[in-house]
Amino acid sequence: MTASQRDITLRFLAEPQDVNFGGKVHGGAVMKWIDLAAYACSAGWSGRYCVTAYAGGIRFIAPIHVGSLVEVEAKVIYTGKSSMHIALEVNACDPKSLNRRQTTNCIVIMVAVDQNGQSETVPQWIPETEADKQQHATAIKLMGMRKQIGEEMEIFVD
Ligand SMILES: CC(C)(COP(=O)(O)OP(=O)(O)OC[C@H]1O[C@@H](n2cnc3c(N)ncnc32)[C@H](O)[C@@H]1OP(=O)(O)O)[C@@H](O)C(=O)NCCC(=O)NCCS
């Protein structure tokens, strides 16, 4: 097992195939990019194959136009025994002007698994800077809030 890179940025152009009926990039395409970046980030941190356990808190702040230069930034903000909580931010700009703006953000939880799909231990990430410590504390707070949301949502489960 080799590790550990805490963050990663994917950079590419939004292509015509990503566009919805309104002429902007499809929300599903953005979610796919987020999932890819979360995978690359968690694999880079853990040195293991990882699966997506949870994605939430997604906000589509601004649309992305076809031909935009897209940057998907992913970074580890908390590690459990086998899980890695990844904060993601999507920024986009016209490649001619480079006036970068945030379009989406969310949290994804990835879990390292072995060949049988069983969860595996990951290296621990220890926050160092003040900003890291705040994000780590927020990740812990969000865990409690998700538990509460999960309990509330049980009413929709048959
Ligand atoms: C993710 C998965 C491996 C977890 O399996 P599990 O039996 O719950 O495993 P564990 O009980 O050992 O939990 C593993 C970790 O996942 C976390 N986890 C599991 N489900 C979670 C959820 N819905 N939200 C947040 N964290 C979750 C646990 O808190 C635990 O974290 P920790 O080890 O850091 O304490 C399993 O649910 C799975 O395979 N899900 C499908 C994944 C998938 O197909 N994703 C889409 C394509 S990649």
PDB file of N, CA and C in Angstrom, residues 1 6 8 18-20 29 35 39 41 63 69 71 75 77 81 95 97 99 107 113 132 136 139-140 150-151 155:
ATOM      1  N   MET A   1       0.841  -1.193   0.000  1.00  0.00           N
ATOM      2  CA  MET A   1       0.000   0.000   0.000  1.00  0.00           C
ATOM      3  C   MET A   1       0.881   1.251   0.000  1.00  0.00           C
ATOM      4  N   ARG A   6      -3.321  14.075   0.096  1.00  0.00           N
ATOM      5  CA  ARG A   6      -4.567  14.522   0.725  1.00  0.00           C
ATOM      6  C   ARG A   6      -5.582  15.092  -0.256  1.00  0.00           C
ATOM      7  N   ILE A   8      -6.692  16.503  -4.458  1.00  0.00           N
ATOM      8  CA  ILE A   8      -6.502  16.339  -5.906  1.00  0.00           C
ATOM      9  C   ILE A   8      -7.448  17.304  -6.627  1.00  0.00           C
ATOM     10  N   ASP A  18     -22.212  16.679 -22.355  1.00  0.00           N
ATOM     11  CA  ASP A  18     -22.596  16.886 -20.954  1.00  0.00           C
ATOM     12  C   ASP A  18     -23.810  17.809 -20.797  1.00  0.00           C
ATOM     13  N   VAL A  19     -24.335  18.319 -21.918  1.00  0.00           N
ATOM     14  CA  VAL A  19     -25.340  19.386 -21.848  1.00  0.00           C
ATOM     15  C   VAL A  19     -26.769  18.837 -21.735  1.00  0.00           C
ATOM     16  N   ASN A  20     -27.606  19.551 -20.962  1.00  0.00           N
ATOM     17  CA  ASN A  20     -29.019  19.166 -20.815  1.00  0.00           C
ATOM     18  C   ASN A  20     -29.887  19.909 -21.830  1.00  0.00           C
ATOM     19  N   ALA A  29     -24.052  15.000 -14.808  1.00  0.00           N
ATOM     20  CA  ALA A  29     -22.648  15.017 -15.260  1.00  0.00           C
ATOM     21  C   ALA A  29     -21.769  15.584 -14.146  1.00  0.00           C
ATOM     22  N   ASP A  35     -18.000  12.321  -8.163  1.00  0.00           N
ATOM     23  CA  ASP A  35     -17.732  10.944  -7.740  1.00  0.00           C
ATOM     24  C   ASP A  35     -16.334  10.498  -8.188  1.00  0.00           C
ATOM     25  N   TYR A  39     -13.294   9.550  -5.699  1.00  0.00           N
ATOM     26  CA  TYR A  39     -12.600   8.257  -5.793  1.00  0.00           C
ATOM     27  C   TYR A  39     -11.088   8.472  -5.882  1.00  0.00           C
ATOM     28  N   CYS A  41      -9.312  10.976  -4.982  1.00  0.00           N
ATOM     29  CA  CYS A  41      -8.789  11.543  -3.733  1.00  0.00           C
ATOM     30  C   CYS A  41      -8.649  10.460  -2.662  1.00  0.00           C
ATOM     31  N   PRO A  63     -24.858  27.622 -12.896  1.00  0.00           N
ATOM     32  CA  PRO A  63     -24.757  26.655 -13.998  1.00  0.00           C
ATOM     33  C   PRO A  63     -23.364  26.653 -14.627  1.00  0.00           C
ATOM     34  N   LEU A  69     -13.950  25.703 -18.698  1.00  0.00           N
ATOM     35  CA  LEU A  69     -12.862  24.965 -18.055  1.00  0.00           C
ATOM     36  C   LEU A  69     -13.354  24.643 -16.640  1.00  0.00           C
ATOM     37  N   GLU A  71     -12.931  22.758 -12.890  1.00  0.00           N
ATOM     38  CA  GLU A  71     -11.972  22.234 -11.911  1.00  0.00           C
ATOM     39  C   GLU A  71     -12.759  21.600 -10.772  1.00  0.00           C
ATOM     40  N   LYS A  75     -10.710  17.112  -1.244  1.00  0.00           N
ATOM     41  CA  LYS A  75      -9.702  16.954  -0.195  1.00  0.00           C
ATOM     42  C   LYS A  75     -10.278  16.216   1.005  1.00  0.00           C
ATOM     43  N   ILE A  77     -11.131  15.580   4.687  1.00  0.00           N
ATOM     44  CA  ILE A  77     -11.334  16.458   5.848  1.00  0.00           C
ATOM     45  C   ILE A  77     -11.538  15.657   7.135  1.00  0.00           C
ATOM     46  N   LYS A  81     -12.198   4.738  10.684  1.00  0.00           N
ATOM     47  CA  LYS A  81     -11.403   3.503  10.616  1.00  0.00           C
ATOM     48  C   LYS A  81     -11.158   3.131   9.144  1.00  0.00           C
ATOM     49  N   PRO A  95     -12.497  29.535 -20.520  1.00  0.00           N
ATOM     50  CA  PRO A  95     -11.032  29.412 -20.626  1.00  0.00           C
ATOM     51  C   PRO A  95     -10.367  30.636 -21.253  1.00  0.00           C
ATOM     52  N   SER A  97     -11.262  33.816 -20.443  1.00  0.00           N
ATOM     53  CA  SER A  97     -11.201  34.916 -19.464  1.00  0.00           C
ATOM     54  C   SER A  97     -10.673  34.483 -18.100  1.00  0.00           C
ATOM     55  N   ASN A  99     -12.188  33.788 -15.433  1.00  0.00           N
ATOM     56  CA  ASN A  99     -12.894  34.355 -14.263  1.00  0.00           C
ATOM     57  C   ASN A  99     -13.627  33.224 -13.523  1.00  0.00           C
ATOM     58  N   ILE A 107     -20.246  17.034   0.126  1.00  0.00           N
ATOM     59  CA  ILE A 107     -19.415  16.101   0.904  1.00  0.00           C
ATOM     60  C   ILE A 107     -19.687  14.690   0.391  1.00  0.00           C
ATOM     61  N   VAL A 113     -12.134  -0.666   0.545  1.00  0.00           N
ATOM     62  CA  VAL A 113     -12.608  -2.061   0.627  1.00  0.00           C
ATOM     63  C   VAL A 113     -11.583  -3.019   0.017  1.00  0.00           C
ATOM     64  N   ASP A 132      -7.807  23.501   8.616  1.00  0.00           N
ATOM     65  CA  ASP A 132      -8.007  22.041   8.614  1.00  0.00           C
ATOM     66  C   ASP A 132      -8.763  21.594   9.859  1.00  0.00           C
ATOM     67  N   HIS A 136     -12.280  19.677   9.955  1.00  0.00           N
ATOM     68  CA  HIS A 136     -12.352  18.379  10.644  1.00  0.00           C
ATOM     69  C   HIS A 136     -13.489  18.401  11.667  1.00  0.00           C
ATOM     70  N   ALA A 139     -16.765  18.222   9.923  1.00  0.00           N
ATOM     71  CA  ALA A 139     -17.053  16.859   9.447  1.00  0.00           C
ATOM     72  C   ALA A 139     -17.655  16.024  10.580  1.00  0.00           C
ATOM     73  N   ILE A 140     -17.123  16.188  11.784  1.00  0.00           N
ATOM     74  CA  ILE A 140     -17.634  15.429  12.940  1.00  0.00           C
ATOM     75  C   ILE A 140     -19.068  15.880  13.264  1.00  0.00           C
ATOM     76  N   GLY A 150     -31.026  10.615   8.901  1.00  0.00           N
ATOM     77  CA  GLY A 150     -31.292   9.210   8.585  1.00  0.00           C
ATOM     78  C   GLY A 150     -32.479   8.687   9.384  1.00  0.00           C
ATOM     79  N   GLU A 151     -32.525   9.067  10.654  1.00  0.00           N
ATOM     80  CA  GLU A 151     -33.631   8.613  11.510  1.00  0.00           C
ATOM     81  C   GLU A 151     -34.955   9.217  11.044  1.00  0.00           C
ATOM     82  N   ILE A 155     -39.123   7.113   7.844  1.00  0.00           N
ATOM     83  CA  ILE A 155     -40.554   7.124   7.554  1.00  0.00           C
ATOM     84  C   ILE A 155     -40.834   6.814   6.073  1.00  0.00           C
TER      85      ILE A 155
END
